[in-house]
Amino acid sequence: MTNRSVLESGLASSAIPQVVEEQLQQTSFIDVHTHLFMPSLGKVGLWGIDELITYHYLEAELFRSNDIQPADYWKLPKQAKADLIWQTLFVENAPVSEATRGVIAVLHAFGLPTGGDNLREARDFFASQNLENHIQNVFRLAGISEAVMTNDPLDPEEAPLWETGVEAHPLFHPVLRLDRILNKWPEHWQGLADRGYRVDAQAGGASVAEVRRFLADWCARMRPVYMACSLPDTFAYPEESIRGKLLAQAVLPSCREFGVPLSVMIGVRYLVNPALKLAGDALGKADLRAVERLALENPQNRFLISVLSRENQHELCVYARKFSNLMPFGCWWFLNNPSIVEEMTRERLEMLGTSFIPQHSDARVLEQVIYKWRNTRRTMAPILTNMYRLLAEDGRPVTQADVQKDITRLFRTNFLRFTGAASV
Ligand code: RAT
Ligand code: ZN
């Protein structure tokens, strides 16, 4: 078949960009990892202009352009913090970084001024919103049908709400987050003991069985779509440690029992600058042999996986080719910049076809999903266009149905199939 007749029986090469663009716009994505919360979890859900501007990504940037010391910054009330960041990063400097540009995109989406010298109008606008309607409007503007939360069963604010019974919300899926149990057992075992679980500081005796009972109780209470943990760059598996023991003997068997994947997010160097608090973490290259062993030794478990170091991305693709119980997802945190997203996504498509989840938002503030998903669509469009052009040139006509199916698979079905979650 000649090149010409190939293109005639599928989309013309010149039509591919528009079809890709349209399908990206028309498909509602599932946001598979956020730090957003359904309204019944009350003030653990952040939204509005002051939260947007005091996002920890922007706090880290503040200290590069303003001489204020972190200790003095933390003493300020929320609005004064936001005013300082606005003045420094948006008025005195052009907001060109990814995180600052995101705030601009959100303001613009709501028709609010993007270049003003104060935040008055934006504050009035957000204060006048009804939260439930606002969530629906934000999800519509972001092009997402639902968001996956991060729910910590040992969070002192959040846990009591679950324990007394919270109203589920069709737009939010729960996730059982295990960082305190797996990474900070010495500080948190007492929290389990206080709730009647027979655990001890060394995770000895009945601890493993009791952690399983704890996880079973929380699975019943929360119905999580997966369990999750962030892990340091030094993460090893198997490992002679409390984390290694609880992971192998409690968490992985519980995931199997309840049929949920475990999300492992590897590569954080926690609090390299403690003065910056939430903004104080960095990253390190991990040894992904730990992932190899996890996947190999636990074939009945499924792992959603994101690694924080750019240098680990290629290896992760190779491991995903070896183990179908690994589902790479997202361009996490410091990777979520168009240049790196582009590189990673091309690499993943080349090595894994459409069998991965390209992105999650990691939004901590509701309205961030607007800019984060807008950026994802903008970065994806030329990547997919190029991919289909190559395919057509190599002899396989590409149809609109192909494009629709692939985008749906990448941004919805891979997640739903892998987790077994029911979509709205
Ligand atoms: O991206 C972030 O906001 C980080 O601070 C972390 O929350 C990370 O995404 C995580 O889930 O641990
Ligand atoms: Zn996160």
Tab-separated table of C-alpha atoms and ligand atoms in Angstrom:
chain	number	residue	atom	x	y	z
A	1	MET	CA	0.000	0.000	0.000
A	2	THR	CA	1.380	3.427	-0.867
A	3	ASN	CA	1.760	6.126	1.687
A	4	ARG	CA	-0.959	8.101	-0.058
A	5	SER	CA	-3.623	5.403	0.120
A	6	VAL	CA	-2.758	4.721	3.794
A	7	LEU	CA	-3.519	8.300	4.671
A	8	GLU	CA	-6.675	8.285	2.568
A	9	SER	CA	-8.167	5.338	4.409
A	10	GLY	CA	-7.508	6.929	7.814
A	11	LEU	CA	-7.231	10.533	8.974
A	12	ALA	CA	-5.239	12.812	6.712
A	13	SER	CA	-1.976	13.728	8.377
A	14	SER	CA	-3.075	17.352	8.489
A	15	ALA	CA	-6.305	16.407	10.311
A	16	ILE	CA	-4.562	14.527	13.128
A	17	PRO	CA	-3.746	17.547	15.354
A	18	GLN	CA	-7.330	18.739	15.407
A	19	VAL	CA	-8.775	15.307	16.131
A	20	VAL	CA	-6.265	14.784	18.953
A	21	GLU	CA	-7.066	18.204	20.345
A	22	GLU	CA	-10.824	17.555	20.198
A	23	GLN	CA	-10.598	14.150	21.836
A	24	LEU	CA	-8.381	15.495	24.611
A	25	GLN	CA	-10.954	18.202	25.268
A	26	GLN	CA	-13.969	15.901	25.074
A	27	THR	CA	-12.690	13.123	27.309
A	28	SER	CA	-13.256	13.521	31.045
A	29	PHE	CA	-10.154	12.355	32.845
A	30	ILE	CA	-9.879	10.624	36.197
A	31	ASP	CA	-7.436	12.356	38.516
A	32	VAL	CA	-5.797	9.321	40.108
A	33	HIS	CA	-3.861	11.054	42.900
A	34	THR	CA	-4.701	14.337	44.619
A	35	HIS	CA	-4.672	15.817	48.085
A	36	LEU	CA	-8.209	17.136	47.652
A	37	PHE	CA	-11.015	16.141	49.989
A	38	MET	CA	-14.739	15.669	49.651
A	39	PRO	CA	-16.807	18.350	51.423
A	40	SER	CA	-17.874	16.060	54.276
A	41	LEU	CA	-14.222	15.999	55.380
A	42	GLY	CA	-14.604	19.689	56.189
A	43	LYS	CA	-11.616	21.921	56.460
A	44	VAL	CA	-9.131	19.312	55.363
A	45	GLY	CA	-10.159	20.378	51.855
A	46	LEU	CA	-8.307	23.492	50.688
A	47	TRP	CA	-9.656	25.908	48.116
A	48	GLY	CA	-9.587	29.585	47.178
A	49	ILE	CA	-7.022	32.225	46.357
A	50	ASP	CA	-5.062	32.317	49.621
A	51	GLU	CA	-4.568	28.555	49.554
A	52	LEU	CA	-3.611	28.668	45.869
A	53	ILE	CA	-0.948	31.268	46.481
A	54	THR	CA	0.476	29.684	49.619
A	55	TYR	CA	0.872	26.286	47.851
A	56	HIS	CA	4.160	24.824	49.070
A	57	TYR	CA	5.595	24.817	45.538
A	58	LEU	CA	5.244	28.631	45.622
A	59	GLU	CA	6.536	28.956	49.169
A	60	ALA	CA	9.774	27.310	48.023
A	61	GLU	CA	9.981	29.852	45.201
A	62	LEU	CA	9.324	32.797	47.532
A	63	PHE	CA	12.559	32.245	49.433
A	64	ARG	CA	14.552	32.474	46.216
A	65	SER	CA	13.231	35.947	45.375
A	66	ASN	CA	12.609	37.510	48.798
A	67	ASP	CA	14.987	37.827	51.742
A	68	ILE	CA	12.391	36.906	54.365
A	69	GLN	CA	13.564	34.065	56.587
A	70	PRO	CA	11.328	30.991	56.695
A	71	ALA	CA	10.847	31.323	60.464
A	72	ASP	CA	9.477	34.846	59.998
A	73	TYR	CA	7.301	33.788	57.086
A	74	TRP	CA	5.655	30.993	59.106
A	75	LYS	CA	4.627	33.503	61.786
A	76	LEU	CA	2.481	35.474	59.326
A	77	PRO	CA	-1.277	34.931	59.081
A	78	LYS	CA	-2.437	33.158	55.892
A	79	GLN	CA	-3.540	36.301	54.029
A	80	ALA	CA	-0.288	38.116	54.812
A	81	LYS	CA	1.641	35.111	53.495
A	82	ALA	CA	-0.402	35.180	50.296
A	83	ASP	CA	0.061	38.951	49.922
A	84	LEU	CA	3.823	38.569	50.289
A	85	ILE	CA	4.015	35.780	47.711
A	86	TRP	CA	1.765	37.700	45.319
A	87	GLN	CA	3.901	40.827	45.661
A	88	THR	CA	7.175	38.939	45.262
A	89	LEU	CA	6.409	36.357	42.607
A	90	PHE	CA	3.578	37.992	40.653
A	91	VAL	CA	4.092	41.768	40.899
A	92	GLU	CA	7.853	42.256	41.285
A	93	ASN	CA	8.642	39.328	39.003
A	94	ALA	CA	6.854	37.889	35.996
A	95	PRO	CA	5.146	34.641	37.074
A	96	VAL	CA	6.886	32.418	34.560
A	97	SER	CA	7.550	29.295	36.647
A	98	GLU	CA	5.173	26.365	36.265
A	99	ALA	CA	3.604	26.876	39.702
A	100	THR	CA	3.170	30.648	39.399
A	101	ARG	CA	1.825	30.410	35.855
A	102	GLY	CA	-0.715	27.945	37.214
A	103	VAL	CA	-2.203	30.572	39.505
A	104	ILE	CA	-2.489	32.926	36.542
A	105	ALA	CA	-4.332	30.269	34.538
A	106	VAL	CA	-6.804	29.740	37.395
A	107	LEU	CA	-7.486	33.459	37.796
A	108	HIS	CA	-7.935	33.750	34.054
A	109	ALA	CA	-10.325	30.785	33.964
A	110	PHE	CA	-12.605	32.639	36.384
A	111	GLY	CA	-12.259	35.975	34.571
A	112	LEU	CA	-10.342	37.502	37.491
A	113	PRO	CA	-7.538	40.062	37.069
A	114	THR	CA	-4.154	38.427	36.536
A	115	GLY	CA	-1.969	41.506	36.836
A	116	GLY	CA	-3.394	43.431	39.776
A	117	ASP	CA	-1.303	44.643	42.697
A	118	ASN	CA	-3.598	43.028	45.270
A	119	LEU	CA	-5.870	40.032	45.707
A	120	ARG	CA	-9.079	41.813	46.782
A	121	GLU	CA	-11.213	40.915	43.788
A	122	ALA	CA	-10.105	37.305	43.818
A	123	ARG	CA	-10.821	37.019	47.549
A	124	ASP	CA	-14.333	38.433	47.062
A	125	PHE	CA	-14.979	36.027	44.209
A	126	PHE	CA	-13.948	32.897	46.106
A	127	ALA	CA	-15.737	34.008	49.275
A	128	SER	CA	-19.001	34.205	47.327
A	129	GLN	CA	-18.835	30.602	46.031
A	130	ASN	CA	-21.027	27.790	47.275
A	131	LEU	CA	-18.561	24.924	47.753
A	132	GLU	CA	-20.644	22.129	46.238
A	133	ASN	CA	-21.432	24.124	43.071
A	134	HIS	CA	-17.889	25.404	42.948
A	135	ILE	CA	-16.466	21.850	42.999
A	136	GLN	CA	-18.663	20.886	40.075
A	137	ASN	CA	-17.694	23.995	38.165
A	138	VAL	CA	-13.992	23.447	38.845
A	139	PHE	CA	-14.142	19.792	37.746
A	140	ARG	CA	-15.944	20.863	34.566
A	141	LEU	CA	-13.313	23.508	33.821
A	142	ALA	CA	-10.568	20.962	34.520
A	143	GLY	CA	-12.182	18.304	32.333
A	144	ILE	CA	-12.144	15.675	35.088
A	145	SER	CA	-15.035	13.463	36.118
A	146	GLU	CA	-13.650	12.529	39.532
A	147	ALA	CA	-10.644	12.874	41.801
A	148	VAL	CA	-8.895	10.354	44.007
A	149	MET	CA	-8.183	11.628	47.532
A	150	THR	CA	-5.336	10.848	49.961
A	151	ASN	CA	-6.869	9.790	53.281
A	152	ASP	CA	-4.679	9.255	56.292
A	153	PRO	CA	-6.270	7.031	58.934
A	154	LEU	CA	-3.960	8.466	61.604
A	155	ASP	CA	-4.467	12.128	60.773
A	156	PRO	CA	-5.807	13.705	63.959
A	157	GLU	CA	-8.184	15.983	62.054
A	158	GLU	CA	-9.389	13.530	59.453
A	159	ALA	CA	-9.573	10.171	61.232
A	160	PRO	CA	-12.319	11.119	63.742
A	161	LEU	CA	-14.545	12.230	60.870
A	162	TRP	CA	-14.266	8.813	59.214
A	163	GLU	CA	-14.742	7.093	62.571
A	164	THR	CA	-18.014	8.869	63.229
A	165	GLY	CA	-19.135	8.323	59.630
A	166	VAL	CA	-18.691	10.676	56.684
A	167	GLU	CA	-20.951	11.093	53.729
A	168	ALA	CA	-19.360	9.660	50.558
A	169	HIS	CA	-19.288	11.889	47.488
A	170	PRO	CA	-19.650	10.594	43.926
A	171	LEU	CA	-16.828	12.824	42.624
A	172	PHE	CA	-14.228	11.690	45.165
A	173	HIS	CA	-12.627	8.272	45.650
A	174	PRO	CA	-10.905	7.474	48.975
A	175	VAL	CA	-7.364	6.128	49.300
A	176	LEU	CA	-5.887	4.591	52.423
A	177	ARG	CA	-2.549	6.327	52.909
A	178	LEU	CA	0.003	4.434	54.975
A	179	ASP	CA	2.986	6.782	55.397
A	180	ARG	CA	2.591	7.133	59.140
A	181	ILE	CA	2.384	3.384	59.635
A	182	LEU	CA	5.135	2.341	57.246
A	183	ASN	CA	7.569	5.252	57.496
A	184	LYS	CA	6.969	6.598	60.983
A	185	TRP	CA	6.049	3.638	63.129
A	186	PRO	CA	8.016	4.861	66.205
A	187	GLU	CA	5.967	8.078	66.284
A	188	HIS	CA	2.604	6.520	65.424
A	189	TRP	CA	2.294	2.968	66.806
A	190	GLN	CA	0.810	4.495	69.937
A	191	GLY	CA	-2.018	5.925	67.820
A	192	LEU	CA	-3.024	2.371	66.918
A	193	ALA	CA	-2.560	1.184	70.499
A	194	ASP	CA	-4.817	4.018	71.728
A	195	ARG	CA	-7.526	2.736	69.393
A	196	GLY	CA	-7.360	-0.754	70.883
A	197	TYR	CA	-4.946	-2.507	68.508
A	198	ARG	CA	-2.375	-4.661	70.350
A	199	VAL	CA	0.784	-3.264	68.761
A	200	ASP	CA	4.143	-2.312	70.247
A	201	ALA	CA	7.050	-0.002	69.459
A	202	GLN	CA	9.099	-2.777	67.832
A	203	ALA	CA	6.153	-4.060	65.750
A	204	GLY	CA	6.625	-7.380	67.574
A	205	GLY	CA	4.172	-9.825	69.144
A	206	ALA	CA	0.697	-9.483	67.710
A	207	SER	CA	1.555	-6.260	65.848
A	208	VAL	CA	1.465	-7.669	62.317
A	209	ALA	CA	-1.904	-9.332	62.858
A	210	GLU	CA	-3.201	-6.207	64.547
A	211	VAL	CA	-2.060	-3.951	61.713
A	212	ARG	CA	-3.952	-6.264	59.378
A	213	ARG	CA	-7.016	-5.889	61.591
A	214	PHE	CA	-6.540	-2.105	61.501
A	215	LEU	CA	-6.309	-2.138	57.695
A	216	ALA	CA	-9.369	-4.379	57.446
A	217	ASP	CA	-11.364	-1.998	59.650
A	218	TRP	CA	-10.288	0.971	57.543
A	219	CYS	CA	-11.015	-0.798	54.263
A	220	ALA	CA	-14.518	-1.482	55.538
A	221	ARG	CA	-14.935	2.114	56.705
A	222	MET	CA	-13.362	3.880	53.731
A	223	ARG	CA	-13.691	1.494	50.790
A	224	PRO	CA	-10.416	2.776	49.303
A	225	VAL	CA	-9.642	2.379	45.608
A	226	TYR	CA	-6.054	1.635	46.579
A	227	MET	CA	-3.626	1.856	49.498
A	228	ALA	CA	-0.655	4.207	49.139
A	229	CYS	CA	2.690	5.165	50.561
A	230	SER	CA	5.422	7.594	49.617
A	231	LEU	CA	8.890	6.151	50.096
A	232	PRO	CA	12.441	7.489	50.358
A	233	ASP	CA	15.099	7.158	47.673
A	234	THR	CA	16.738	4.575	49.954
A	235	PHE	CA	13.685	2.296	49.877
A	236	ALA	CA	14.652	-1.361	49.701
A	237	TYR	CA	12.600	-4.531	49.408
A	238	PRO	CA	12.841	-6.915	51.082
A	239	GLU	CA	14.227	-5.025	54.044
A	240	GLU	CA	15.167	-5.867	57.635
A	241	SER	CA	13.211	-3.053	59.195
A	242	ILE	CA	9.841	-2.315	60.716
A	243	ARG	CA	8.694	-0.936	57.381
A	244	GLY	CA	9.937	-4.026	55.552
A	245	LYS	CA	8.128	-6.308	57.983
A	246	LEU	CA	4.840	-4.404	57.988
A	247	LEU	CA	4.904	-4.024	54.215
A	248	ALA	CA	5.570	-7.706	53.514
A	249	GLN	CA	3.492	-9.249	56.284
A	250	ALA	CA	0.607	-6.829	56.781
A	251	VAL	CA	0.113	-4.383	53.900
A	252	LEU	CA	0.694	-6.657	50.898
A	253	PRO	CA	-1.475	-9.496	52.275
A	254	SER	CA	-4.214	-6.954	53.084
A	255	CYS	CA	-4.073	-5.534	49.569
A	256	ARG	CA	-4.514	-9.071	48.252
A	257	GLU	CA	-7.324	-9.801	50.672
A	258	PHE	CA	-9.275	-6.690	49.717
A	259	GLY	CA	-8.328	-6.786	46.045
A	260	VAL	CA	-6.805	-3.287	45.964
A	261	PRO	CA	-3.484	-2.169	44.456
A	262	LEU	CA	-0.741	-0.547	46.481
A	263	SER	CA	0.518	2.778	45.177
A	264	VAL	CA	4.240	3.155	45.793
A	265	MET	CA	5.755	6.576	45.206
A	266	ILE	CA	9.502	6.257	45.532
A	267	GLY	CA	12.325	8.770	45.699
A	268	VAL	CA	11.647	11.426	48.339
A	269	ARG	CA	14.466	12.828	50.468
A	270	TYR	CA	12.347	14.081	53.305
A	271	LEU	CA	13.019	17.504	54.836
A	272	VAL	CA	16.474	18.189	53.437
A	273	ASN	CA	15.723	21.739	54.574
A	274	PRO	CA	13.462	21.359	57.615
A	275	ALA	CA	12.990	25.142	57.881
A	276	LEU	CA	10.839	25.000	54.748
A	277	LYS	CA	8.382	22.488	56.280
A	278	LEU	CA	6.170	20.978	53.549
A	279	ALA	CA	8.369	22.682	50.925
A	280	GLY	CA	11.540	21.189	52.432
A	281	ASP	CA	11.626	17.794	50.660
A	282	ALA	CA	13.976	16.949	47.809
A	283	LEU	CA	14.528	13.842	45.725
A	284	GLY	CA	17.081	11.161	45.104
A	285	LYS	CA	17.627	8.419	42.558
A	286	ALA	CA	16.323	5.145	43.926
A	287	ASP	CA	17.518	1.589	43.375
A	288	LEU	CA	14.599	0.145	41.425
A	289	ARG	CA	15.709	-3.403	42.129
A	290	ALA	CA	13.339	-2.944	45.053
A	291	VAL	CA	10.522	-2.614	42.523
A	292	GLU	CA	11.735	-5.680	40.658
A	293	ARG	CA	11.590	-7.735	43.863
A	294	LEU	CA	8.232	-6.309	44.894
A	295	ALA	CA	6.699	-7.185	41.540
A	296	LEU	CA	8.427	-10.567	41.212
A	297	GLU	CA	7.778	-11.847	44.717
A	298	ASN	CA	4.199	-10.604	44.911
A	299	PRO	CA	2.609	-11.600	41.613
A	300	GLN	CA	-0.855	-11.490	43.186
A	301	ASN	CA	-0.393	-7.826	44.147
A	302	ARG	CA	-0.859	-4.896	41.802
A	303	PHE	CA	1.302	-1.783	42.147
A	304	LEU	CA	0.562	1.706	40.950
A	305	ILE	CA	3.993	3.242	40.747
A	306	SER	CA	5.537	6.681	40.409
A	307	VAL	CA	9.215	7.473	40.901
A	308	LEU	CA	10.441	10.968	41.646
A	309	SER	CA	13.861	11.014	40.035
A	310	ARG	CA	14.090	11.767	36.332
A	311	GLU	CA	16.986	9.313	36.178
A	312	ASN	CA	14.719	6.434	37.280
A	313	GLN	CA	12.091	6.882	34.559
A	314	HIS	CA	13.628	4.723	31.863
A	315	GLU	CA	14.258	1.857	34.272
A	316	LEU	CA	10.671	2.046	35.439
A	317	CYS	CA	9.474	1.592	31.864
A	318	VAL	CA	11.727	-1.444	31.513
A	319	TYR	CA	10.333	-2.974	34.720
A	320	ALA	CA	6.778	-2.301	33.557
A	321	ARG	CA	7.596	-4.264	30.395
A	322	LYS	CA	8.677	-7.191	32.576
A	323	PHE	CA	5.883	-7.135	35.145
A	324	SER	CA	2.273	-6.512	34.197
A	325	ASN	CA	1.396	-6.022	37.875
A	326	LEU	CA	3.155	-2.629	37.668
A	327	MET	CA	1.192	0.398	36.483
A	328	PRO	CA	3.391	3.488	36.058
A	329	PHE	CA	1.431	6.652	36.732
A	330	GLY	CA	1.929	10.383	36.636
A	331	CYS	CA	4.818	12.785	36.400
A	332	TRP	CA	5.214	13.383	40.072
A	333	TRP	CA	5.971	16.674	41.849
A	334	PHE	CA	9.368	17.989	40.594
A	335	LEU	CA	8.795	16.133	37.322
A	336	ASN	CA	5.560	17.940	36.590
A	337	ASN	CA	7.066	20.541	34.261
A	338	PRO	CA	6.273	20.500	30.541
A	339	SER	CA	9.840	19.739	29.438
A	340	ILE	CA	10.131	16.676	31.656
A	341	VAL	CA	6.524	15.570	31.177
A	342	GLU	CA	7.127	15.584	27.452
A	343	GLU	CA	10.286	13.513	27.687
A	344	MET	CA	8.762	11.000	30.100
A	345	THR	CA	5.511	10.622	28.218
A	346	ARG	CA	7.180	10.056	24.852
A	347	GLU	CA	9.436	7.464	26.452
A	348	ARG	CA	6.504	5.696	28.080
A	349	LEU	CA	4.450	5.634	24.873
A	350	GLU	CA	7.424	4.299	22.946
A	351	MET	CA	8.103	1.563	25.484
A	352	LEU	CA	4.659	0.732	26.851
A	353	GLY	CA	2.173	1.782	24.188
A	354	THR	CA	-0.956	3.026	25.959
A	355	SER	CA	-0.649	0.681	28.966
A	356	PHE	CA	0.159	3.339	31.607
A	357	ILE	CA	-1.462	6.352	33.285
A	358	PRO	CA	0.266	9.489	31.968
A	359	GLN	CA	-0.619	11.964	34.644
A	360	HIS	CA	-2.219	12.832	37.967
A	361	SER	CA	-2.562	16.354	39.319
A	362	ASP	CA	-1.326	16.005	42.916
A	363	ALA	CA	-3.542	19.043	43.516
A	364	ARG	CA	-3.633	20.201	47.129
A	365	VAL	CA	-5.923	23.117	46.439
A	366	LEU	CA	-9.162	22.479	44.569
A	367	GLU	CA	-8.759	24.989	41.738
A	368	GLN	CA	-5.267	23.710	40.876
A	369	VAL	CA	-6.878	20.934	38.868
A	370	ILE	CA	-7.872	23.588	36.320
A	371	TYR	CA	-4.322	24.529	35.401
A	372	LYS	CA	-2.718	21.170	35.981
A	373	TRP	CA	-5.084	19.364	33.612
A	374	ARG	CA	-4.982	22.197	31.107
A	375	ASN	CA	-1.198	21.868	31.051
A	376	THR	CA	-1.442	18.103	30.661
A	377	ARG	CA	-3.725	18.417	27.648
A	378	ARG	CA	-1.471	21.072	26.121
A	379	THR	CA	1.632	18.917	26.532
A	380	MET	CA	-0.110	15.728	25.396
A	381	ALA	CA	-1.496	17.169	22.154
A	382	PRO	CA	1.759	17.382	20.139
A	383	ILE	CA	3.048	14.136	21.666
A	384	LEU	CA	0.009	12.174	20.525
A	385	THR	CA	-0.113	13.969	17.183
A	386	ASN	CA	3.487	13.010	16.498
A	387	MET	CA	2.834	9.422	17.573
A	388	TYR	CA	-0.129	9.050	15.182
A	389	ARG	CA	1.715	10.720	12.319
A	390	LEU	CA	4.557	8.236	12.652
A	391	LEU	CA	2.082	5.375	12.757
A	392	ALA	CA	0.279	6.595	9.639
A	393	GLU	CA	3.584	7.158	7.836
A	394	ASP	CA	4.634	3.636	8.719
A	395	GLY	CA	1.530	2.237	7.083
A	396	ARG	CA	-1.318	1.977	9.602
A	397	PRO	CA	-4.194	4.369	8.972
A	398	VAL	CA	-5.266	6.208	12.123
A	399	THR	CA	-8.940	6.886	12.722
A	400	GLN	CA	-10.821	9.161	15.065
A	401	ALA	CA	-12.001	6.037	16.904
A	402	ASP	CA	-8.360	5.046	17.538
A	403	VAL	CA	-7.612	8.429	19.050
A	404	GLN	CA	-10.714	8.381	21.226
A	405	LYS	CA	-10.036	4.859	22.454
A	406	ASP	CA	-6.393	5.552	23.281
A	407	ILE	CA	-7.091	8.763	25.200
A	408	THR	CA	-9.878	7.068	27.126
A	409	ARG	CA	-7.602	4.165	27.938
A	410	LEU	CA	-4.735	6.392	29.095
A	411	PHE	CA	-6.776	8.757	31.222
A	412	ARG	CA	-9.661	6.564	32.436
A	413	THR	CA	-9.770	2.867	31.664
A	414	ASN	CA	-6.260	1.930	32.745
A	415	PHE	CA	-7.051	3.260	36.188
A	416	LEU	CA	-10.522	1.743	36.417
A	417	ARG	CA	-9.351	-1.699	35.271
A	418	PHE	CA	-6.247	-1.733	37.429
A	419	THR	CA	-8.055	-0.711	40.603
A	420	GLY	CA	-11.469	-2.207	39.892
A	421	ALA	CA	-12.961	1.150	40.915
A	422	ALA	CA	-16.398	2.092	39.661
A	423	SER	CA	-16.522	5.407	37.825
A	424	VAL	CA	-19.315	7.962	38.177
B	1	RAT	O1	3.397	16.943	45.426
B	1	RAT	C1	3.234	17.176	46.619
B	1	RAT	O2	2.415	18.015	47.001
B	1	RAT	C2	4.095	16.495	47.639
B	1	RAT	O3	4.212	17.308	48.729
B	1	RAT	C3	3.581	15.207	48.195
B	1	RAT	O4	2.342	15.407	48.779
B	1	RAT	C4	3.445	14.032	47.358
B	1	RAT	O5	2.694	14.255	46.234
B	1	RAT	C5	2.853	12.884	48.160
B	1	RAT	O6	1.728	12.460	47.879
B	1	RAT	O7	3.541	12.426	49.062
B	2	ZN	ZN	0.807	13.586	46.461
